XYZ file of C-alpha atoms in Angstrom:
667
model
C -60.623 19.880 75.178
C -61.416 22.093 77.899
C -60.831 25.676 78.742
C -59.319 27.062 81.889
C -61.263 30.507 82.063
C -59.128 32.889 84.456
C -58.588 36.454 83.259
C -55.031 36.391 84.227
C -54.176 32.923 82.829
C -56.605 31.562 79.949
C -55.769 28.092 78.768
C -57.047 25.764 75.966
C -55.989 22.355 77.251
C -56.319 18.780 75.945
C -55.630 15.691 78.065
C -53.376 17.734 80.222
C -51.513 19.440 77.337
C -51.736 23.085 76.912
C -52.555 24.005 73.117
C -52.954 27.671 73.734
C -52.358 30.038 76.610
C -52.906 33.779 77.229
C -51.178 35.122 80.231
C -48.875 38.107 81.242
C -45.958 35.867 80.995
C -46.933 34.269 77.631
C -48.856 36.689 75.292
C -50.951 34.720 72.821
C -51.667 37.464 70.437
C -49.740 40.241 68.786
C -51.140 42.813 66.294
C -49.518 45.767 64.449
C -49.118 47.503 61.081
C -47.053 46.871 58.210
C -46.445 47.858 54.701
C -45.323 45.195 52.145
C -43.148 45.487 48.949
C -44.039 42.832 46.393
C -42.142 42.511 43.105
C -43.156 39.669 40.719
C -40.943 38.589 37.861
C -42.234 35.666 35.708
C -43.841 33.936 38.939
C -41.021 34.642 41.081
C -41.630 36.944 44.005
C -39.390 39.249 45.920
C -41.404 40.201 49.087
C -40.486 42.456 51.913
C -42.254 43.917 54.807
C -41.660 46.975 56.775
C -43.487 46.733 60.239
C -44.187 49.938 61.869
C -45.893 48.657 64.944
C -46.066 45.378 66.974
C -47.496 45.014 70.370
C -48.524 42.145 72.636
C -52.189 42.221 73.483
C -53.606 41.676 77.095
C -56.706 39.790 77.819
C -59.089 42.546 79.208
C -62.281 40.674 79.765
C -63.658 36.992 79.655
C -67.125 35.930 79.248
C -67.927 32.230 79.683
C -70.424 30.582 77.282
C -72.021 27.092 77.359
C -69.760 26.038 74.286
C -66.652 28.083 74.986
C -65.720 31.539 75.840
C -65.529 35.164 74.446
C -62.256 36.895 75.039
C -61.728 40.692 74.776
C -58.198 42.059 73.913
C -58.991 45.731 74.639
C -59.849 47.887 71.621
C -58.277 45.538 69.004
C -59.733 42.044 68.941
C -62.683 39.957 70.204
C -62.121 36.158 70.065
C -64.862 33.655 70.292
C -63.761 30.263 71.320
C -65.847 27.414 70.288
C -65.078 24.068 71.733
C -66.858 20.741 70.681
C -65.265 17.518 71.551
C -61.665 17.431 70.336
C -61.950 20.345 68.191
C -61.632 24.120 69.091
C -62.277 27.100 66.730
C -61.112 30.659 67.513
C -63.127 33.185 65.408
C -61.576 36.605 65.408
C -63.244 39.930 65.144
C -61.014 42.876 64.299
C -62.029 46.067 66.236
C -59.158 48.244 65.352
C -59.256 49.103 61.629
C -55.640 50.095 61.531
C -54.421 46.469 62.359
C -52.971 44.657 59.277
C -50.486 42.395 60.823
C -51.274 39.435 63.338
C -49.110 37.115 65.116
C -50.351 34.062 67.108
C -47.888 32.186 69.483
C -48.542 28.537 70.187
C -46.913 26.547 73.085
C -44.249 24.249 71.850
C -41.798 21.628 73.209
C -38.176 21.413 72.569
C -38.368 17.889 70.994
C -41.556 18.541 69.197
C -41.908 17.848 65.495
C -44.151 19.660 62.792
C -45.129 18.766 59.415
C -47.186 20.396 56.658
C -47.271 23.916 55.520
C -48.381 22.609 52.163
C -45.998 20.743 49.836
C -42.507 21.291 51.204
C -39.651 20.184 49.011
C -36.532 20.489 51.328
C -37.658 19.615 54.904
C -40.245 17.611 56.011
C -39.923 18.355 59.748
C -40.533 22.136 59.955
C -38.816 22.615 63.431
C -35.922 24.906 63.438
C -37.017 26.922 60.378
C -39.590 29.360 59.323
C -41.758 28.847 56.102
C -43.237 31.852 54.283
C -46.447 30.767 52.884
C -47.115 32.225 49.321
C -47.658 30.211 46.134
C -45.009 30.984 43.510
C -42.518 29.374 41.148
C -40.232 27.236 43.303
C -37.181 28.794 41.771
C -34.648 27.363 39.371
C -32.310 26.267 42.177
C -33.585 26.502 45.767
C -30.330 26.434 47.524
C -28.608 29.796 47.948
C -25.055 28.200 48.154
C -25.156 26.796 44.632
C -24.056 28.035 41.306
C -27.430 27.370 39.627
C -29.397 29.368 42.350
C -26.837 32.258 42.140
C -26.842 32.574 38.264
C -30.633 32.320 38.216
C -30.863 35.043 40.679
C -28.479 37.278 38.863
C -29.742 36.614 35.323
C -33.503 36.440 35.794
C -34.533 36.867 39.434
C -35.525 33.121 39.400
C -33.368 31.557 42.033
C -35.505 30.162 44.984
C -34.990 29.131 48.593
C -35.763 26.089 50.615
C -39.130 27.425 51.548
C -40.338 28.305 47.992
C -43.199 26.055 46.894
C -46.097 25.953 44.382
C -48.460 24.729 47.104
C -48.334 26.459 50.432
C -51.068 26.060 53.003
C -51.531 27.682 56.538
C -51.892 24.225 58.154
C -49.445 22.150 60.262
C -49.485 18.806 62.195
C -47.736 18.544 65.404
C -46.055 15.562 67.169
C -48.261 16.606 70.059
C -51.248 15.034 68.154
C -53.077 18.102 66.988
C -53.388 20.114 63.836
C -53.841 23.791 63.349
C -55.244 25.425 60.411
C -55.828 29.156 59.803
C -58.611 30.253 57.567
C -57.014 33.056 55.569
C -55.552 33.452 52.110
C -53.197 36.219 53.175
C -49.416 35.976 53.109
C -48.293 34.126 56.152
C -44.961 32.985 57.775
C -44.980 30.098 60.192
C -41.854 30.371 62.409
C -40.801 27.049 64.163
C -37.423 28.257 65.397
C -38.113 29.033 69.012
C -37.763 26.058 71.697
C -40.908 27.208 73.484
C -43.397 28.532 71.045
C -44.348 28.593 67.390
C -45.096 31.956 66.128
C -47.561 32.243 63.190
C -47.611 35.593 61.340
C -50.422 36.753 58.948
C -50.819 39.815 56.836
C -54.539 40.022 57.945
C -56.397 39.035 61.144
C -57.577 35.509 60.120
C -61.301 34.763 59.978
C -60.581 31.799 62.455
C -57.898 29.333 63.781
C -59.013 25.719 64.013
C -57.189 23.044 66.291
C -58.249 19.461 66.346
C -56.671 16.612 68.325
C -56.620 12.786 68.195
C -55.049 9.824 70.012
C -53.180 8.713 66.945
C -51.597 10.306 63.772
C -54.037 8.067 61.718
C -57.016 9.390 63.390
C -55.782 12.926 63.188
C -55.495 12.666 59.560
C -58.949 11.273 59.151
C -60.185 14.274 60.937
C -58.129 16.788 59.101
C -59.057 15.433 55.756
C -62.645 15.136 56.494
C -62.521 18.909 57.205
C -60.770 19.792 53.851
C -62.187 17.224 51.600
C -60.605 14.308 50.047
C -59.188 13.435 46.625
C -61.256 11.152 44.363
C -59.852 7.686 43.389
C -57.738 7.622 40.335
C -59.107 6.053 37.118
C -58.370 2.405 36.646
C -56.508 2.904 33.428
C -53.741 4.478 35.335
C -52.373 1.275 36.625
C -52.027 -0.281 33.024
C -48.565 1.147 32.644
C -46.465 4.309 31.900
C -47.670 7.577 30.781
C -45.141 8.670 28.276
C -44.444 12.356 27.793
C -43.728 12.931 24.274
C -44.000 15.984 21.933
C -43.253 17.229 18.355
C -46.442 16.415 16.532
C -48.439 13.320 15.550
C -45.714 11.588 13.553
C -42.901 11.885 16.331
C -45.195 11.259 19.238
C -47.117 8.282 17.993
C -43.929 6.920 16.429
C -42.273 7.135 19.970
C -45.322 5.319 21.314
C -44.829 2.418 18.948
C -41.144 2.354 19.755
C -41.890 2.030 23.366
C -44.482 -0.592 22.851
C -41.930 -2.598 20.789
C -39.855 -2.746 23.573
C -42.548 -4.343 25.722
C -42.855 -1.300 27.881
C -46.604 -1.299 29.101
C -48.364 2.097 28.251
C -51.309 3.541 29.880
C -51.278 6.910 28.233
C -49.606 9.263 25.730
C -49.129 12.839 27.108
C -48.359 15.336 24.393
C -48.190 18.636 26.156
C -47.691 20.467 22.765
C -51.149 19.242 21.338
C -51.844 22.966 21.211
C -48.750 23.838 19.332
C -45.362 25.101 20.535
C -42.853 28.061 20.815
C -39.256 28.156 21.387
C -37.805 30.554 23.925
C -34.481 31.050 25.601
C -35.707 28.678 28.399
C -36.269 25.873 26.053
C -39.273 24.406 24.045
C -42.535 25.817 25.353
C -46.174 25.752 24.337
C -48.600 27.827 22.273
C -51.082 28.781 25.117
C -54.130 28.606 23.071
C -55.884 25.580 24.340
C -57.148 23.703 21.389
C -55.527 21.023 19.207
C -53.042 22.301 16.706
C -54.194 21.035 13.231
C -50.680 21.385 11.778
C -48.819 19.410 14.444
C -51.840 17.054 15.378
C -54.081 16.736 12.349
C -57.150 14.702 13.118
C -56.397 14.487 16.667
C -59.817 13.386 17.690
C -59.666 10.482 15.381
C -56.229 9.702 16.588
C -57.517 9.630 20.112
C -60.256 7.164 19.007
C -57.559 4.827 17.707
C -55.729 4.923 20.897
C -58.801 4.167 23.011
C -59.371 1.226 20.642
C -56.045 -0.136 21.829
C -56.710 0.525 25.531
C -54.293 3.723 25.581
C -55.444 7.105 26.852
C -54.457 10.661 25.538
C -53.452 13.557 27.740
C -52.892 17.197 27.040
C -52.070 20.475 28.687
C -53.890 23.642 29.821
C -53.551 26.546 32.255
C -55.732 29.519 33.185
C -54.117 31.951 30.874
C -54.447 32.636 27.161
C -51.645 34.012 24.844
C -52.227 37.431 23.430
C -53.229 37.134 19.843
C -54.472 33.604 19.956
C -57.711 32.320 18.933
C -59.126 31.684 22.395
C -57.667 35.019 23.326
C -59.862 36.829 20.940
C -62.825 34.864 21.979
C -61.986 35.685 25.599
C -62.014 39.272 24.708
C -65.433 39.123 23.173
C -66.633 37.271 26.285
C -65.167 39.796 28.700
C -63.316 37.050 30.762
C -59.999 38.767 31.425
C -58.864 40.575 34.616
C -58.099 44.247 33.959
C -55.885 47.079 35.189
C -57.375 50.059 37.069
C -57.278 52.003 33.905
C -59.712 49.408 32.265
C -57.009 47.716 29.973
C -56.405 43.981 29.896
C -53.843 42.844 32.407
C -51.178 41.001 30.381
C -48.671 38.859 32.438
C -45.011 38.307 31.186
C -44.503 34.468 30.968
C -40.970 34.728 29.504
C -40.791 36.264 25.934
C -44.542 36.228 25.517
C -47.694 37.629 27.369
C -51.084 36.290 28.278
C -54.412 37.453 29.693
C -55.506 36.358 33.038
C -58.852 34.493 33.225
C -60.700 36.095 36.189
C -61.769 33.078 38.008
C -63.615 35.085 40.766
C -65.898 36.222 37.955
C -68.764 33.565 37.626
C -69.102 34.438 33.937
C -65.510 33.991 33.165
C -65.108 30.829 35.262
C -68.128 29.249 33.414
C -66.769 30.355 30.037
C -63.344 28.738 30.695
C -64.860 25.587 32.101
C -67.405 25.111 29.339
C -65.809 26.726 26.241
C -62.160 25.657 26.870
C -61.895 22.740 29.110
C -65.096 20.867 28.135
C -65.267 21.895 24.422
C -61.505 21.566 23.482
C -60.437 18.889 25.740
C -63.093 16.467 27.118
C -65.380 16.769 24.145
C -62.692 15.520 21.752
C -61.851 12.539 23.958
C -58.838 13.840 25.854
C -58.662 11.711 28.952
C -56.429 13.982 31.117
C -53.935 16.865 31.177
C -51.682 18.897 33.032
C -53.562 21.810 34.805
C -50.379 23.824 35.163
C -49.634 27.054 36.794
C -52.110 28.882 39.206
C -49.468 30.744 41.100
C -48.925 33.642 38.915
C -51.793 35.957 39.764
C -50.169 39.584 40.019
C -50.482 41.739 42.945
C -50.157 45.175 41.482
C -52.818 47.211 39.725
C -55.018 44.327 38.951
C -58.773 44.442 39.157
C -60.756 41.366 39.945
C -64.447 40.783 39.967
C -64.505 39.689 43.613
C -63.355 43.098 44.564
C -60.870 41.550 46.870
C -57.361 42.714 47.029
C -55.059 40.616 44.890
C -52.759 40.070 47.937
C -55.713 38.159 49.465
C -56.899 36.300 46.116
C -53.051 35.177 45.086
C -52.933 32.320 47.414
C -56.415 31.342 46.878
C -56.070 31.300 42.961
C -54.699 27.718 42.683
C -57.706 26.503 44.589
C -59.889 28.026 42.231
C -58.031 26.690 39.389
C -58.383 23.276 40.783
C -62.244 23.644 41.214
C -62.662 24.857 37.663
C -61.056 21.650 36.384
C -62.953 19.688 38.866
C -66.408 21.004 37.814
C -65.630 20.581 34.047
C -64.856 16.887 34.573
C -67.700 16.183 36.954
C -70.299 18.131 34.971
C -69.079 15.985 31.927
C -69.693 12.647 33.873
C -65.972 11.950 33.638
C -65.000 12.026 37.304
C -63.295 8.872 37.939
C -62.293 8.399 34.158
C -60.338 11.651 33.400
C -57.401 12.743 35.547
C -55.778 16.043 35.619
C -52.545 16.844 37.502
C -51.462 20.039 39.289
C -48.374 21.583 40.869
C -50.026 24.707 42.382
C -52.440 24.440 45.299
C -53.618 25.974 48.475
C -56.453 25.364 51.068
C -59.418 23.770 49.384
C -57.178 22.108 46.568
C -57.598 18.692 48.246
C -61.137 17.873 47.146
C -60.659 19.461 43.687
C -57.059 18.042 42.779
C -57.434 14.548 41.187
C -53.579 14.260 41.248
C -50.801 16.266 42.421
C -47.370 16.523 40.764
C -44.213 17.812 42.550
C -43.449 20.581 39.937
C -40.180 21.568 38.216
C -37.307 19.536 39.887
C -33.725 19.873 38.508
C -32.571 16.753 36.226
C -30.069 15.843 38.959
C -29.552 14.458 42.536
C -28.970 17.750 44.261
C -30.301 18.020 47.881
C -32.596 20.937 47.357
C -33.790 20.563 43.720
C -33.331 16.949 42.565
C -34.885 13.442 43.084
C -34.911 13.422 46.930
C -37.131 16.624 47.152
C -40.095 14.706 45.592
C -39.969 12.142 48.492
C -40.224 15.102 50.897
C -42.894 16.597 48.735
C -45.096 13.594 48.821
C -44.784 13.175 52.642
C -45.539 16.932 53.479
C -48.487 17.227 51.112
C -49.908 13.974 52.548
C -50.022 15.566 56.009
C -52.193 18.403 54.578
C -54.642 16.171 52.669
C -53.185 15.514 49.263
C -52.290 11.913 49.332
C -52.112 11.328 45.605
C -48.856 12.653 43.954
C -46.267 11.853 41.538
C -43.369 13.623 39.668
C -41.717 13.924 36.258
C -39.395 10.922 35.938
C -35.830 12.208 35.550
C -36.921 15.858 36.389
C -37.772 18.669 34.250
C -35.433 21.946 34.601
C -32.247 21.724 32.651
C -30.180 25.007 32.561
C -26.670 26.312 32.872
C -25.170 22.984 31.479
C -27.110 20.921 34.023
C -28.299 17.870 31.958
C -30.257 14.682 32.656
C -28.109 11.411 32.734
C -29.039 7.965 32.175
C -28.421 7.209 35.915
C -30.809 9.972 36.994
C -33.451 8.795 34.906
C -33.290 5.186 36.038
C -33.213 6.077 39.606
C -36.011 8.299 39.335
C -37.916 5.656 37.440
C -37.181 2.923 40.029
C -38.569 5.120 42.791
C -41.619 6.021 40.567
C -42.475 2.408 40.185
C -43.454 2.509 43.897
C -45.731 5.642 43.507
C -49.311 5.867 42.355
C -48.437 7.089 38.925
C -45.492 6.737 36.460
C -45.099 9.477 33.917
C -42.045 10.727 31.977
C -41.224 14.114 30.771
C -38.744 15.045 27.975
C -37.835 18.115 30.119
C -37.613 21.844 29.109
C -34.813 21.156 26.743
C -35.078 17.646 25.312
C -32.579 17.655 22.765
C -29.718 17.929 25.140
C -30.960 15.575 27.790
C -31.057 11.897 28.057
C -34.224 10.271 26.746
C -35.254 6.726 27.511
C -36.248 5.914 23.880
C -32.802 6.854 22.612
C -31.099 4.078 24.500
C -31.699 0.359 24.119
C -30.547 -0.755 27.331
C -32.584 1.910 28.989
C -35.954 0.815 27.322
C -35.307 -2.713 28.392
C -34.725 -1.640 32.023
C -37.710 0.715 31.970
C -39.846 -2.284 30.639
C -39.010 -4.050 33.748
C -39.663 -1.255 36.056
C -42.964 -0.564 34.580
C -43.776 -4.248 34.862
C -42.975 -4.024 38.564
C -45.414 -1.019 38.886
C -48.284 -2.704 37.158
C -47.678 -5.822 39.438
C -48.272 -3.529 42.436
C -51.684 -2.683 41.087
C -53.684 -4.477 43.849
C -51.774 -2.909 46.610
C -51.800 0.668 44.921
C -55.591 0.614 44.301
C -56.160 -0.378 47.759
C -54.152 2.609 49.063
C -55.925 4.926 46.521
C -59.103 3.893 47.835
C -58.117 4.356 51.379
C -56.909 7.880 50.478
C -60.324 8.760 49.041
C -62.260 7.256 52.002
C -60.192 8.264 54.951
C -57.653 10.674 53.821
C -54.635 8.479 54.709
C -52.071 9.123 51.963
C -50.522 6.607 49.625
C -47.061 7.333 50.296
C -46.814 7.587 54.301
C -44.271 8.876 56.700
C -42.939 6.090 58.886
C -44.268 7.609 61.968
C -47.760 7.096 60.882
C -47.452 3.440 61.748
C -44.660 3.845 64.293
C -45.686 6.520 66.508
C -43.254 5.518 69.494
C -40.198 5.278 67.367
C -38.388 8.809 67.604
C -36.182 8.048 64.632
C -39.397 7.706 62.449
C -40.498 11.244 63.304
C -37.668 12.886 61.309
C -37.175 10.512 58.315
C -37.853 12.236 55.215
C -36.260 10.174 52.318
C -38.185 6.730 52.969
C -41.747 6.097 52.947
C -44.374 3.462 53.540
C -46.904 2.171 51.051
C -49.408 1.227 53.656
C -48.118 -0.421 56.817
C -46.580 -3.362 55.149
C -44.297 -2.066 52.360
C -41.289 0.294 52.990
C -39.367 2.157 50.250
C -36.109 3.767 50.547
C -35.099 5.268 47.257
C -31.397 5.749 46.072
C -31.158 9.429 45.666
C -27.494 10.025 45.371
C -25.226 9.593 42.445
C -22.940 6.492 42.087
C -24.234 4.281 44.646
C -24.138 0.541 44.545
C -25.509 -0.195 48.191
C -27.702 2.006 50.478
C -28.200 2.650 54.184
C -31.897 2.011 55.374
C -33.576 2.541 58.721
C -36.215 -0.074 59.236
C -38.883 0.414 62.137
C -39.962 -2.437 64.347
C -40.804 -5.664 62.796
C -39.553 -8.444 60.607
C -38.826 -7.018 57.188
C -37.810 -8.856 53.930
C -35.752 -7.229 51.491
C -37.473 -7.579 48.169
C -34.703 -8.347 45.914
C -32.566 -10.792 48.049
C -35.112 -12.243 50.313
C -33.043 -11.607 53.322
C -34.753 -10.729 56.692
C -33.929 -7.769 58.764
C -35.018 -6.310 62.077
C -35.411 -2.940 63.462
C -32.490 -0.374 62.825
C -30.097 0.606 60.246
C -28.906 -1.983 57.605
C -26.789 -1.614 54.424
C -28.276 -3.512 51.255
C -27.182 -3.928 47.783
C -28.750 -1.187 45.606
C -27.564 -1.762 41.948
C -29.198 0.471 39.161
C -32.881 -0.688 38.935
C -33.305 -2.206 42.436
C -34.366 0.630 44.773
C -34.388 -0.668 48.352
C -37.684 -2.093 49.108
C -38.850 -4.151 52.064
C -42.189 -5.954 53.179
C -43.359 -7.360 56.309
C -42.863 -11.145 56.631
C -46.637 -11.567 57.808
C -48.111 -9.045 55.428
C -51.116 -9.991 53.177
C -49.041 -8.535 50.448
C -46.105 -10.947 50.850
C -47.174 -13.255 48.191
C -47.539 -10.436 45.729
C -43.856 -9.207 46.663
C -42.499 -12.753 46.408
C -44.082 -12.994 42.758
C -42.561 -9.702 41.931
C -39.173 -11.057 43.157
C -39.559 -14.188 41.208
C -40.379 -12.295 37.947
C -37.993 -9.318 38.190
C -35.151 -9.832 40.610
């Protein structure tokens, strides 16, 4: 990178490309003042801003330095630009105390693509839209034109939109071979709608903006993930089979395990989210948020876990960073002084839908250590639990909550999921179980990468809908991979069932056939298990599922290789096509297909009632897994009966013998 230091026309260039520019015709920075209005209802946020001032800043002085330049923008900002090789960092000093809104304009090209901004469910290529970045519930329905979203909005303020996500991040990757990351936890809105520039808005002056370039996308991801930190490898037991999500107590859960095994379905783990007890609300069957095993529902659970271990099967539970009012651990937390409080000194209780919980103040080292040691270690790891859903993280309120850090909750809110991830990581690491235990999270932010052993795509609807169903987990995996979370999976069959929307056998099996070509296969009974299709109630489905899990376990050598690569170099397991086909313009915008490494392409069927499927193949000779027919570059239509998601592999791939064996055994 190099700087063009001219007061009237300052540039940051890289190989002839202008990455940043400050001139009279193209202001780089804007500042102003605003007053936000934030209303939270059960993790759903209505956020509005009243901007009272916005003005472009002019460069008033410039001082060259050996490693960059120092830019003055009047009495408002000083910007220190530090350049080292292919990386530039802009460090901001706010001089005007009244400034609380900040905009950065980045030069853009009409045909440019951008990816990232955390885990996005609806659109992989961000160009043409804006993306508010605020961790929240994704919404029951994320399409404002649908009945489900409308009814959710009307009845409980729970409808979402295309940009709502549990895992936002102020980072994007450009097809111009750079990534940009903002060091801030404030509310942000990245706007990619203008043909000539991207406009990035922040509700504070960021500490810094980082840009780094590379000659290829693969090298760019290596640099980006080296900066963020990388996920550790998954435990080896993951690849032994399916993690079955069951509940209802020992008799029912372990009975369903036996039924599953009797149908020759390989099982790696039993996930009982209600190991802690359960409660029934209008939303459906939920949990008793008191994170120790429930002696009536799961008597002698530690002994039962030992029996499972003797059979090579792991046990997984559930936790989150809140404790239900009146519970056993809530009382212990009161005595330990671990809860966030209101300004009047009372405990801050959050409404989670017909029950209220205290917020563990993760900014308080004492509270952090208490939850890590006295909850996660003592009640999960020490009784032999091998993993858990580390849920929530996006619910930190913003009104009248006092945190130990002294920071505004508007600044801690986005940071909260990263703190939660680190708390889980430290518990596992300090127990010597890193690489053995696995926890999966839906919420995240900058910093989650290193501390999140496995991402999960959250609460999809139990259907094929464009913004809520099966296809969204493909987009989620691709976007998360572009910001350093390359290990992800989803609830097979989806989770959310409301307003007569129920899971069908077809939804379950299409989801399962896709999941067979992801790092982890895990089922979930959903929020209303009694009215939704369950695999264990259908003989034919169990036979089909046994085949799909068999395919998954047969892929173990490939999956282990890709998971190791993710840990060592930050290249995700599920990859967008352009990572290996940079010059193919079609690959830049494909969001419903993915590569498992450079040599295996997966194009899941995500629409209802399909018997064949259109697939785009990049350059090369590709063999269709199920028919052995060879295809070249371009669109093709292949048979796609239930159970045979379209998969292709390169003819000259090192994995070709493995794929041929899968065809021989399972076609």
